[in-house]
N, C-alpha and C. Protein backbone atom coordinates (compact mmCIF):
# COMPACT_ATOMS: atom_id res chain seq x y z
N UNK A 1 -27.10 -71.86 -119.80
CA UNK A 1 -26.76 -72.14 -121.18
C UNK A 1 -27.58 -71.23 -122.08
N UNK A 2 -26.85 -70.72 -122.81
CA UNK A 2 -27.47 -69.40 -123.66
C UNK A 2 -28.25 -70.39 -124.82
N UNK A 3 -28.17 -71.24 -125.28
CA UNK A 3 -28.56 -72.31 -126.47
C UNK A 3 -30.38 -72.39 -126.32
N UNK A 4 -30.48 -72.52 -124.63
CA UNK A 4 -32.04 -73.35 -124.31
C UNK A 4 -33.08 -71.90 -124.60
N UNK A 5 -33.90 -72.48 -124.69
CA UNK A 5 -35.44 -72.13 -124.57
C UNK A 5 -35.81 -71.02 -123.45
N UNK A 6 -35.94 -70.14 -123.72
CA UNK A 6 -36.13 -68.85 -122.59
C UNK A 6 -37.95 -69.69 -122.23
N UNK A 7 -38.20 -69.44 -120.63
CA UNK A 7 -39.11 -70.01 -120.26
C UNK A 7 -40.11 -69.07 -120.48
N UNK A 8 -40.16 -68.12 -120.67
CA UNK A 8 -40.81 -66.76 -121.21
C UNK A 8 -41.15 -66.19 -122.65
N UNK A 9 -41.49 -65.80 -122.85
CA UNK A 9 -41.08 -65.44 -124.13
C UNK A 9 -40.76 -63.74 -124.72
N UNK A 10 -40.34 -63.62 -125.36
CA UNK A 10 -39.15 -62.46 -125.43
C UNK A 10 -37.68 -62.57 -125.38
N UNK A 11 -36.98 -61.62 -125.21
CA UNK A 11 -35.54 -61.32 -125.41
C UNK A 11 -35.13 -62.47 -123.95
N UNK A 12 -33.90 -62.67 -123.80
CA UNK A 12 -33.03 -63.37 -122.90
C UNK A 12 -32.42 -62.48 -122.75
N UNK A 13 -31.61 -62.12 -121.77
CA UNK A 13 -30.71 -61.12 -120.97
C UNK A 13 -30.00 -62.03 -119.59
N UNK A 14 -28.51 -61.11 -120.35
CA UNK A 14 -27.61 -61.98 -119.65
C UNK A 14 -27.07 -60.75 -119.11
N UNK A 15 -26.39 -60.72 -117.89
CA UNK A 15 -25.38 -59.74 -117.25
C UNK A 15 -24.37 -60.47 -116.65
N UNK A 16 -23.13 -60.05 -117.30
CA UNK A 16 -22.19 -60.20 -116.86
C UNK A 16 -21.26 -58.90 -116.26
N UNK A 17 -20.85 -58.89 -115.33
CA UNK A 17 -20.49 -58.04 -114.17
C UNK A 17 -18.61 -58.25 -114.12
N UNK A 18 -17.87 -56.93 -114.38
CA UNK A 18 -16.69 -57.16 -114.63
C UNK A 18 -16.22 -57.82 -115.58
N UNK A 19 -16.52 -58.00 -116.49
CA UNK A 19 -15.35 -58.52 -117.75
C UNK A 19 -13.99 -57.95 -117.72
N UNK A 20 -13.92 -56.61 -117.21
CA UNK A 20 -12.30 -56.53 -117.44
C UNK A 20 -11.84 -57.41 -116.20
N UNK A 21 -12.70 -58.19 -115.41
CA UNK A 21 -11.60 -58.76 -114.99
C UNK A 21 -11.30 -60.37 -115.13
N UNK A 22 -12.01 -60.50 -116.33
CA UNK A 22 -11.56 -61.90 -116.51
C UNK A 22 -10.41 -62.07 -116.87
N UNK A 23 -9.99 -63.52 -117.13
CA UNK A 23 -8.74 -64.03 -117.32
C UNK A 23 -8.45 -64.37 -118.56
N UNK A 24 -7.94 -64.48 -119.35
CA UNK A 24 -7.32 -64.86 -121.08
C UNK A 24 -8.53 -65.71 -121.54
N UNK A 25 -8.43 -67.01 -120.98
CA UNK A 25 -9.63 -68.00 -121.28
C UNK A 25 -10.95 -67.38 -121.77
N UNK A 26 -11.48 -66.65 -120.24
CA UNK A 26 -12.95 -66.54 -120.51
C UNK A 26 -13.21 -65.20 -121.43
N UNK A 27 -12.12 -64.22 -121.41
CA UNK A 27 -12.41 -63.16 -122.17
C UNK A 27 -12.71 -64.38 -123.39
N UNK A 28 -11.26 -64.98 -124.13
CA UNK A 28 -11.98 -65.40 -125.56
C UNK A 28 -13.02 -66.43 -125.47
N UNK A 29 -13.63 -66.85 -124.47
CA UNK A 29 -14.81 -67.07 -124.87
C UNK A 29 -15.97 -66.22 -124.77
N UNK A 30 -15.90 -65.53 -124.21
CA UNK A 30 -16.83 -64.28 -124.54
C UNK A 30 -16.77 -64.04 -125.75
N UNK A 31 -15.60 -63.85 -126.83
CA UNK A 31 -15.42 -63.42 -127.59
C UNK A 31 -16.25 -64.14 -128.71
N UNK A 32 -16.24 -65.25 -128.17
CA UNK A 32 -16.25 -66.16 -129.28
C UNK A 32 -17.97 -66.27 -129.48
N UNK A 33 -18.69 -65.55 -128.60
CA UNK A 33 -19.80 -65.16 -127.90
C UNK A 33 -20.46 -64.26 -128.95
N UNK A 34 -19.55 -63.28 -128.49
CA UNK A 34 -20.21 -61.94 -129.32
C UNK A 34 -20.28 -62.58 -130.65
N UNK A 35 -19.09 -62.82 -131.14
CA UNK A 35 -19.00 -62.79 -132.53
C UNK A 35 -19.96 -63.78 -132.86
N UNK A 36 -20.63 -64.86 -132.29
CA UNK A 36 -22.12 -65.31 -132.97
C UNK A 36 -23.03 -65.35 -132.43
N UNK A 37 -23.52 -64.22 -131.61
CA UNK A 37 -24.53 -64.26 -130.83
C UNK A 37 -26.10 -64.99 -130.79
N UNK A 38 -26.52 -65.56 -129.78
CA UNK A 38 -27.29 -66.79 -129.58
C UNK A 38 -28.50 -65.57 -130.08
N UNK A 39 -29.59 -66.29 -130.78
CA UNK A 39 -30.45 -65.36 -131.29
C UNK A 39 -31.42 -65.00 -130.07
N UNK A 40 -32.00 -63.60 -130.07
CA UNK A 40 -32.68 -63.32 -128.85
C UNK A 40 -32.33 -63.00 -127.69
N UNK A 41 -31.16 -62.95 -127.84
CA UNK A 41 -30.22 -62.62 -126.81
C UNK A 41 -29.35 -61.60 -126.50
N UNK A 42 -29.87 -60.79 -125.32
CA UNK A 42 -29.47 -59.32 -125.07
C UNK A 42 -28.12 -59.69 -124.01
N UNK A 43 -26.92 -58.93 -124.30
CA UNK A 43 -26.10 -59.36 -123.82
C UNK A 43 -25.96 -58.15 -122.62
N UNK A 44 -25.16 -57.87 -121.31
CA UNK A 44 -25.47 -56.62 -120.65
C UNK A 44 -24.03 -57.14 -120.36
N UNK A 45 -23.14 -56.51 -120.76
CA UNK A 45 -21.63 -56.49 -120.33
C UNK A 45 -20.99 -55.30 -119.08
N UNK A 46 -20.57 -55.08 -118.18
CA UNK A 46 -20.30 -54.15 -117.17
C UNK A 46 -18.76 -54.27 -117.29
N UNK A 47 -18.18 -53.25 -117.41
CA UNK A 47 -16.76 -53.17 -117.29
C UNK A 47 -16.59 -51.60 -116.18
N UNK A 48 -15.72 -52.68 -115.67
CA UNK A 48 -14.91 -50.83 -114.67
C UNK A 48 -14.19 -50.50 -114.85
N UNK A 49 -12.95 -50.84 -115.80
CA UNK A 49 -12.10 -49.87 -116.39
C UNK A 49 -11.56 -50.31 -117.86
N UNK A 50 -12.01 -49.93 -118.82
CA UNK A 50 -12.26 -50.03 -120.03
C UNK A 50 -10.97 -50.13 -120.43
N UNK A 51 -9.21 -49.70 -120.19
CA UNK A 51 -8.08 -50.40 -120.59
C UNK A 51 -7.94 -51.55 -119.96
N UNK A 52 -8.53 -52.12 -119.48
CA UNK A 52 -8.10 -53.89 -119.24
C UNK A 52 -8.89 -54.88 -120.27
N UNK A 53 -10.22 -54.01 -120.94
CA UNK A 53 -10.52 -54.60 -121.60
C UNK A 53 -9.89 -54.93 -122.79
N UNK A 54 -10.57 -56.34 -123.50
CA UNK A 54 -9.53 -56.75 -124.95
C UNK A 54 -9.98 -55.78 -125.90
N UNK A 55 -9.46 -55.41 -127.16
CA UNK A 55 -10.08 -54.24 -127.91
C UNK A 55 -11.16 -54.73 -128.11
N UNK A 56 -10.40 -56.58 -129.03
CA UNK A 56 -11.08 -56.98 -130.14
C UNK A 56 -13.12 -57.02 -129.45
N UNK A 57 -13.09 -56.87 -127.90
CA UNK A 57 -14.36 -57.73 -127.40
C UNK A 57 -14.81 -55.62 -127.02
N UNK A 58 -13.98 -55.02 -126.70
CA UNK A 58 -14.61 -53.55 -127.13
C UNK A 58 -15.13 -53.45 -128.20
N UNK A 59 -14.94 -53.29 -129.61
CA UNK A 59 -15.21 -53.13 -130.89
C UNK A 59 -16.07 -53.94 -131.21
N UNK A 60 -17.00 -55.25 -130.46
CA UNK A 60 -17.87 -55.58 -130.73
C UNK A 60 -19.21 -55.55 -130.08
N UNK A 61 -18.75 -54.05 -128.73
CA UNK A 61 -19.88 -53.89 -127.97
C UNK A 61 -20.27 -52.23 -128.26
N UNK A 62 -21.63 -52.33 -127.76
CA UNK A 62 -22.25 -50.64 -127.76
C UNK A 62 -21.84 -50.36 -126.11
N UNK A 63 -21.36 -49.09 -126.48
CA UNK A 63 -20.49 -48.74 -124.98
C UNK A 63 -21.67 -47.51 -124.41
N UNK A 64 -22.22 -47.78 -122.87
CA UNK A 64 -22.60 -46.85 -122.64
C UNK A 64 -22.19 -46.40 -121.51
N UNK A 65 -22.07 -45.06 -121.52
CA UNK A 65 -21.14 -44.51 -119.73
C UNK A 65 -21.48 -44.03 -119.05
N UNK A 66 -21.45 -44.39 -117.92
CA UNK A 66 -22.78 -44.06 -116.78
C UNK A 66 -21.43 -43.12 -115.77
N UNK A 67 -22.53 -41.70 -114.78
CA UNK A 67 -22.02 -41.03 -114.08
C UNK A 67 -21.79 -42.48 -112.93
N UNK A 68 -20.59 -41.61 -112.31
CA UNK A 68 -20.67 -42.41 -110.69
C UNK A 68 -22.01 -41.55 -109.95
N UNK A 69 -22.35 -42.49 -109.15
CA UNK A 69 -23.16 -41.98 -108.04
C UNK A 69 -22.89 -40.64 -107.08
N UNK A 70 -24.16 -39.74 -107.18
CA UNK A 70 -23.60 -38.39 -106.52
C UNK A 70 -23.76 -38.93 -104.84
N UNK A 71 -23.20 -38.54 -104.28
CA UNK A 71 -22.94 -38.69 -102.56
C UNK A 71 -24.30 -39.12 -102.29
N UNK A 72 -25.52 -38.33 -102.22
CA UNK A 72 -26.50 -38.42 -102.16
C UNK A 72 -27.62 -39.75 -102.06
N UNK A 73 -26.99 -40.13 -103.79
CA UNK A 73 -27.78 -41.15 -104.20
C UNK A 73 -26.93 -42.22 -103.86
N UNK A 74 -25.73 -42.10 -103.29
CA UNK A 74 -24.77 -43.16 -102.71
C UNK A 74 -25.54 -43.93 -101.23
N UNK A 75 -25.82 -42.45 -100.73
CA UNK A 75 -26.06 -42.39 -99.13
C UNK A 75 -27.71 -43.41 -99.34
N UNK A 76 -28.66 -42.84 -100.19
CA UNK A 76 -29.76 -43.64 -100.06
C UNK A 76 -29.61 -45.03 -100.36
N UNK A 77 -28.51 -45.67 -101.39
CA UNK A 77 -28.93 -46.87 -101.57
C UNK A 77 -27.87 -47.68 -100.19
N UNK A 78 -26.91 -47.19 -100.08
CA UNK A 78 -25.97 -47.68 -98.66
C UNK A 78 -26.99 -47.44 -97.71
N UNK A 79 -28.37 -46.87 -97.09
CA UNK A 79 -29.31 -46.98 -96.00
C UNK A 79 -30.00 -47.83 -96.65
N UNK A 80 -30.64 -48.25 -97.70
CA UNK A 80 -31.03 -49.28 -98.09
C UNK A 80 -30.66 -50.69 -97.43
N UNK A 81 -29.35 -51.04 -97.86
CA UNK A 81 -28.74 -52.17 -98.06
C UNK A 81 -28.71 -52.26 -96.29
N UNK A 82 -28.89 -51.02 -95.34
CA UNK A 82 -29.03 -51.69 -93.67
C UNK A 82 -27.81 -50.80 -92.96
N UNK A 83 -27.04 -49.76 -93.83
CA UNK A 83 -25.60 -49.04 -93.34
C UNK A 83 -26.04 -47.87 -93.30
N UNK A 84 -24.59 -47.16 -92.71
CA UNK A 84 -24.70 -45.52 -92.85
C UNK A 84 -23.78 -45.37 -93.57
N UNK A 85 -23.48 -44.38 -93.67
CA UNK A 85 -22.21 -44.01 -94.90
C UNK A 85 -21.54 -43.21 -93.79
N UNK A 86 -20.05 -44.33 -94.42
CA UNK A 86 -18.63 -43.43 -94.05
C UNK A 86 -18.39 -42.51 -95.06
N UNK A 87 -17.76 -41.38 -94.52
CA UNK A 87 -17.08 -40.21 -96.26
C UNK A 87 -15.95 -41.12 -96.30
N UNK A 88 -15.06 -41.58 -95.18
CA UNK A 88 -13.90 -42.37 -95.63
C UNK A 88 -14.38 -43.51 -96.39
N UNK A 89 -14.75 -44.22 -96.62
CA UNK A 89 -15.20 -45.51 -97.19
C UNK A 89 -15.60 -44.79 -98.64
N UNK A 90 -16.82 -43.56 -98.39
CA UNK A 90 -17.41 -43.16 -99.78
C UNK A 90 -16.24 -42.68 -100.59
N UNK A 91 -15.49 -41.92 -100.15
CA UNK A 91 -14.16 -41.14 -101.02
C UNK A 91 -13.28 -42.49 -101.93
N UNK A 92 -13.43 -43.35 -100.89
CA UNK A 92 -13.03 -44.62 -101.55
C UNK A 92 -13.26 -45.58 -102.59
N UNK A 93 -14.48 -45.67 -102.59
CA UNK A 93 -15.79 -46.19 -103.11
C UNK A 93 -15.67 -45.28 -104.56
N UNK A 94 -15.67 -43.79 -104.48
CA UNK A 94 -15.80 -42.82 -105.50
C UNK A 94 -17.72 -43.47 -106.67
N UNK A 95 -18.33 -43.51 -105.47
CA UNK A 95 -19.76 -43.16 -106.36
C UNK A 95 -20.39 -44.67 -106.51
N UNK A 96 -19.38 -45.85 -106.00
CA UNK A 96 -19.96 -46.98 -106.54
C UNK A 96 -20.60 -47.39 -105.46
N UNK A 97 -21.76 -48.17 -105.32
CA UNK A 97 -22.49 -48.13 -104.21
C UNK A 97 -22.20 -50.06 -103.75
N UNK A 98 -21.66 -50.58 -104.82
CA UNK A 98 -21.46 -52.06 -104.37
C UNK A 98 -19.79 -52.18 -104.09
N UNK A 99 -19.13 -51.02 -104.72
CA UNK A 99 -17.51 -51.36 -104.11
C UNK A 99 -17.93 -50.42 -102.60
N UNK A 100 -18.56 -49.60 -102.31
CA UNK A 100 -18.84 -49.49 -101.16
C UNK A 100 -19.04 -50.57 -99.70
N UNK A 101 -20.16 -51.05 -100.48
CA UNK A 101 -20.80 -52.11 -99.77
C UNK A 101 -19.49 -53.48 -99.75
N UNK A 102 -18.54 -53.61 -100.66
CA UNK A 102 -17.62 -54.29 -100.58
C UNK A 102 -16.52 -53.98 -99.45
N UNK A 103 -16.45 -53.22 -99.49
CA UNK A 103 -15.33 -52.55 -98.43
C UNK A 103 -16.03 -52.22 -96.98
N UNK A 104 -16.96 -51.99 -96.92
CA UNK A 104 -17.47 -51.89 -95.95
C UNK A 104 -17.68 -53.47 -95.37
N UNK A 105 -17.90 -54.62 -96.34
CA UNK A 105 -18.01 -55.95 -95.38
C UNK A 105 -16.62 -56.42 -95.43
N UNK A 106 -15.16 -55.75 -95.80
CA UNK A 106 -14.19 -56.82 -95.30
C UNK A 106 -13.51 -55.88 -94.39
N UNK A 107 -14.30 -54.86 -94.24
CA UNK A 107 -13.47 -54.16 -92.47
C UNK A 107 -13.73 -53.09 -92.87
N UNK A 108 -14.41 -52.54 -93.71
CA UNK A 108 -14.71 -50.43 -93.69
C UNK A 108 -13.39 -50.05 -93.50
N UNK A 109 -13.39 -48.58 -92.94
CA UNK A 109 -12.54 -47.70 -92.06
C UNK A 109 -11.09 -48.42 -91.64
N UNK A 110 -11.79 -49.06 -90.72
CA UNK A 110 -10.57 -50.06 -90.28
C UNK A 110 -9.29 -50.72 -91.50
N UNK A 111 -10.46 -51.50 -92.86
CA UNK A 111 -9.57 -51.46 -94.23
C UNK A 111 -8.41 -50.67 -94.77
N UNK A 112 -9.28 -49.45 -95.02
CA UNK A 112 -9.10 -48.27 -95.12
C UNK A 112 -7.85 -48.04 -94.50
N UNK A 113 -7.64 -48.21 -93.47
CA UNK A 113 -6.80 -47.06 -92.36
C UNK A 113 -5.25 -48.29 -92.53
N UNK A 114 -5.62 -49.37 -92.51
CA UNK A 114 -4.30 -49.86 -92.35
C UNK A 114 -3.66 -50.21 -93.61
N UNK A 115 -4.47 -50.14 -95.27
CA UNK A 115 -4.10 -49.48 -96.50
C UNK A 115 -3.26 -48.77 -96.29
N UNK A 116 -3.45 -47.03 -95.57
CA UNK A 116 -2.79 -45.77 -95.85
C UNK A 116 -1.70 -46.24 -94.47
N UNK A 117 -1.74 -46.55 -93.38
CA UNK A 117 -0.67 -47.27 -92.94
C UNK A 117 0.54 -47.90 -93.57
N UNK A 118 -0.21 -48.55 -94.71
CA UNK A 118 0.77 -49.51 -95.34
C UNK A 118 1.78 -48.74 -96.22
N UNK A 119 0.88 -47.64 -96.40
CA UNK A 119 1.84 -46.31 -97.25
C UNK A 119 2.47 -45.44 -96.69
N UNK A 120 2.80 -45.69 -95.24
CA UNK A 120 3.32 -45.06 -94.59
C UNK A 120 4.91 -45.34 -94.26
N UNK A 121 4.78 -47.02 -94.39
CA UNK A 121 6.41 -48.41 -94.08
C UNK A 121 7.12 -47.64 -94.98
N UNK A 122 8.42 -47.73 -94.47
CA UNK A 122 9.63 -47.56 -95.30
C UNK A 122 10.51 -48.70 -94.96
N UNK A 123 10.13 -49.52 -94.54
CA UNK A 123 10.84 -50.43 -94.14
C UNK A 123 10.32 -51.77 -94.73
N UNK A 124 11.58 -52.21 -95.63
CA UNK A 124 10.70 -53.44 -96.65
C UNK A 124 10.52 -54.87 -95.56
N UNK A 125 10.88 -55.31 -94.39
CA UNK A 125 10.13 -56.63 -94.25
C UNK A 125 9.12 -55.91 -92.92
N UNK A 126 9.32 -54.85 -92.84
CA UNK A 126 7.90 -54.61 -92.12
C UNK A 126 6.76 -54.02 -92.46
N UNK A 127 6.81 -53.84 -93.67
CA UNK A 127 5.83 -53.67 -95.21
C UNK A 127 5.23 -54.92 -95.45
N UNK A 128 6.21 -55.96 -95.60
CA UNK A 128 6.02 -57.66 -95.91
C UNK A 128 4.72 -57.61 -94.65
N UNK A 129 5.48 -57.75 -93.46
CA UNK A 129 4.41 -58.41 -92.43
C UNK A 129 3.16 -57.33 -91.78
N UNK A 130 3.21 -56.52 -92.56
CA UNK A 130 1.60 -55.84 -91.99
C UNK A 130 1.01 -56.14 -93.38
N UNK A 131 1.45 -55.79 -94.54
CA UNK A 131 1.04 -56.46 -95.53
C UNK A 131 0.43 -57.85 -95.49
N UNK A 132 0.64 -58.72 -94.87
CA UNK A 132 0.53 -60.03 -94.86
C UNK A 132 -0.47 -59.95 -93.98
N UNK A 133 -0.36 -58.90 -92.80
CA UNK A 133 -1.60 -59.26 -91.73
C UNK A 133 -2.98 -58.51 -92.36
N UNK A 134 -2.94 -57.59 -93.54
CA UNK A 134 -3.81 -56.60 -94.32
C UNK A 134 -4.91 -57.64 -95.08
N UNK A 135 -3.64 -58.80 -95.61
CA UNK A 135 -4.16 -59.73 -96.78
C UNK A 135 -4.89 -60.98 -96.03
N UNK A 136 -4.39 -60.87 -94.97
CA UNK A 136 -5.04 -62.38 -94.59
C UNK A 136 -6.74 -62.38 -93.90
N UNK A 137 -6.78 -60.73 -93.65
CA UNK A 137 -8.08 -60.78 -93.64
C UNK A 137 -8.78 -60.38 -94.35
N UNK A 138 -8.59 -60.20 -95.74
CA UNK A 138 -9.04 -59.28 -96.56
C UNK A 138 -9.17 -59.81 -98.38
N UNK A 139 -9.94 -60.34 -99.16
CA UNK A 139 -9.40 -60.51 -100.64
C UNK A 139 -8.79 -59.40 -101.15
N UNK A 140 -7.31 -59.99 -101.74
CA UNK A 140 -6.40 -59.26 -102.38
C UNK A 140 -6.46 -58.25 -103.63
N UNK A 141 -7.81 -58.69 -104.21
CA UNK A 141 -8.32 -58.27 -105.75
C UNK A 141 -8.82 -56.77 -104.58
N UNK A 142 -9.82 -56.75 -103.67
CA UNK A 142 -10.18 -55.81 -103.40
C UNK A 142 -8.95 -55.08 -102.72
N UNK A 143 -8.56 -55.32 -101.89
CA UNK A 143 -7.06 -54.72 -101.09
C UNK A 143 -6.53 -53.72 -102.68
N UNK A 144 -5.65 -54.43 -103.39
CA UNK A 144 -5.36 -53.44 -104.73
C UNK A 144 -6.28 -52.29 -105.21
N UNK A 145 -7.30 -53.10 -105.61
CA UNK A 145 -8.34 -51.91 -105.98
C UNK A 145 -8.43 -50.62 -105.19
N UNK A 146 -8.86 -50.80 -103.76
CA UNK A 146 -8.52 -49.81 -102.86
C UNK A 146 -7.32 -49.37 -102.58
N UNK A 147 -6.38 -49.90 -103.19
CA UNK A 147 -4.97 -49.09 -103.10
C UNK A 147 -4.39 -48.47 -103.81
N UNK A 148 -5.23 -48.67 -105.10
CA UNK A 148 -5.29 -47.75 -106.74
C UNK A 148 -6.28 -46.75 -105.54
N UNK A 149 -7.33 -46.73 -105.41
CA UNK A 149 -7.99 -45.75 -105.63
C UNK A 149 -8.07 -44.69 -104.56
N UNK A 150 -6.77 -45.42 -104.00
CA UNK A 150 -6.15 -44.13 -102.23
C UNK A 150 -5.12 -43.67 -103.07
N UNK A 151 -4.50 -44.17 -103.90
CA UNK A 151 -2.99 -43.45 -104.58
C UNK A 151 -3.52 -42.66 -105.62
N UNK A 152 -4.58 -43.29 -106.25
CA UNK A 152 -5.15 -41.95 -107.26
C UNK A 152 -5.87 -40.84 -106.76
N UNK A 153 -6.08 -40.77 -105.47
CA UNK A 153 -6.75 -39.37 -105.48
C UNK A 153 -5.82 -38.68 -104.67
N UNK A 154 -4.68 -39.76 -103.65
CA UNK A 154 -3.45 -38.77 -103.08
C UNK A 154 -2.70 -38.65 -104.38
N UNK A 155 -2.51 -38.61 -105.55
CA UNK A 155 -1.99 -38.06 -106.56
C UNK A 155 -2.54 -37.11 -107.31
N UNK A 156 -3.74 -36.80 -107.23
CA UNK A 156 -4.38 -36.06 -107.50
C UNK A 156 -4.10 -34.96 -106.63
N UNK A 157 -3.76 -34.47 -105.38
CA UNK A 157 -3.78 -33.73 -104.20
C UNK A 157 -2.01 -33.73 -104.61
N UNK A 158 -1.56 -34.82 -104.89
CA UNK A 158 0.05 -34.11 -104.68
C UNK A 158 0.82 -35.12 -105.96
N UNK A 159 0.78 -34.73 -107.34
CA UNK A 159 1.13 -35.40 -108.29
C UNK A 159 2.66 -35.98 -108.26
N UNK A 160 3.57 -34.67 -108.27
CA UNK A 160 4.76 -35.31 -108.47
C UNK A 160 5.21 -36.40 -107.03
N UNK A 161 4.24 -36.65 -106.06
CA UNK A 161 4.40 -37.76 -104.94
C UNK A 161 4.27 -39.23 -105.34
N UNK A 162 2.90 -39.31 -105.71
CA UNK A 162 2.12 -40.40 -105.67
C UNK A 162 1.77 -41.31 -107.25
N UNK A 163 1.69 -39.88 -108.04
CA UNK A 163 1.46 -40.97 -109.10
C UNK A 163 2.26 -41.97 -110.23
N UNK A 164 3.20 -41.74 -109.99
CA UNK A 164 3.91 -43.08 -110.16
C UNK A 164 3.74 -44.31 -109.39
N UNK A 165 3.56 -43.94 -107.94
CA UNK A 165 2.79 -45.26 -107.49
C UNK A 165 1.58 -45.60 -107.72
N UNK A 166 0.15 -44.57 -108.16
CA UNK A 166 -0.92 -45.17 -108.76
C UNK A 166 -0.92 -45.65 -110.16
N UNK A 167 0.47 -45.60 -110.83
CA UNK A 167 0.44 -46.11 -112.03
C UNK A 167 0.97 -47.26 -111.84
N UNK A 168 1.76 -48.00 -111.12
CA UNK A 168 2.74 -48.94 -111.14
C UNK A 168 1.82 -50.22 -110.50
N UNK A 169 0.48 -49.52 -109.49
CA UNK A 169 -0.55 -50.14 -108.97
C UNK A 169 -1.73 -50.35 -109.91
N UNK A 170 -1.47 -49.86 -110.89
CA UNK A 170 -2.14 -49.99 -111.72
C UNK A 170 -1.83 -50.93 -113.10
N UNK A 171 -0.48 -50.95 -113.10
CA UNK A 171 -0.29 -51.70 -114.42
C UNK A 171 0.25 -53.74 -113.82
N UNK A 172 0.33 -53.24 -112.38
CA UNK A 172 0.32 -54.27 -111.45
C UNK A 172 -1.04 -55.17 -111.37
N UNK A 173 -2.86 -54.24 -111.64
CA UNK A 173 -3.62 -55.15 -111.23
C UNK A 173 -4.08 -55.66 -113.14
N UNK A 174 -2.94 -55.41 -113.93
CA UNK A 174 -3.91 -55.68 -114.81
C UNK A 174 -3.32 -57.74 -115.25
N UNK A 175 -2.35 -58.04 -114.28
CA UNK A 175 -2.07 -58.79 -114.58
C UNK A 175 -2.29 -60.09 -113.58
């Protein structure tokens, strides 16, 4: 509760992690947040892709934009956390060292591989059922994410192919 008594004394700091992906509700209460902020209170908002955000809750934050992680500094904090680094997983990942670490605990590579499989079906109910066997071991929020971010860089490599499907995967996770 942002209201109480910091047991410390100084600023309060809150982090909230993904706002673009909240849901109608909690965005406007965030909103309702900003607009009277609890005194003493440092707010730390994280967004990963800044069009899902609401404007009105953009226009009431200081935006700051951080590089992705160079390979490097990817590789030290993934040996940290107890791993090695895949390039397949990292290419995936593109610099983030916790969607890394995400993908790497609901199957790495293996994830990975039966994703670009899945882009391989031309056949719609056998799309359905590897699809279905993709999802059932896997959260779906991440499955998409990684399927934006295999179609955006095979669109990048071959535009007039793919990116209509990283857009359509895209206007797909905003809902």
């Amino acid at each position: 509760n942002l209201k109480l008594k910091a047991a410390y004394p100084g600023p309060k700091f809150v982090i909230i992690d993904a706002i673009d992906d909240l849901n109608h509700y909690a965005a406007n209460a965030l909103l309702k947040i900003l607009e009277e902020p609890p005194l003493n209170t440092i707010l730390l908002l994280i967004c990963h892709s800044l069009g899902q955000l609401l404007p009105t809750i953009r226009s009431r934050c200081l935006s700051l934009h951080f590089k992705r992680l160079s390979d490097t500094n990817l590789e030290k904090i993934v040996n940290i956390a107890g791993s090695a680094v895949d390039p397949l997983i990292s290419a995936v990942a593109h610099g983030s060292a916790g969607y890394y670490l995400e993908i790497q605990h609901a199957g790495g590579v293996k994830l990975i591989t039966a994703i670009e499989q899945l882009l391989k079906i031309t056949d719609l109910s056998e799309l359905k059922t590897a699809a279905q066997a993709v999802l059932k071991n896997s959260d779906d929020t991440l499955i998409l994410k990684a399927l934006h971010q295999i179609l955006y860089q095979k669109a990048l490599a071959q535009p007039n192919v793919y990116a209509e499907s990283a857009q359509a995967v895209e206007r797909f996770m905003r809902f």
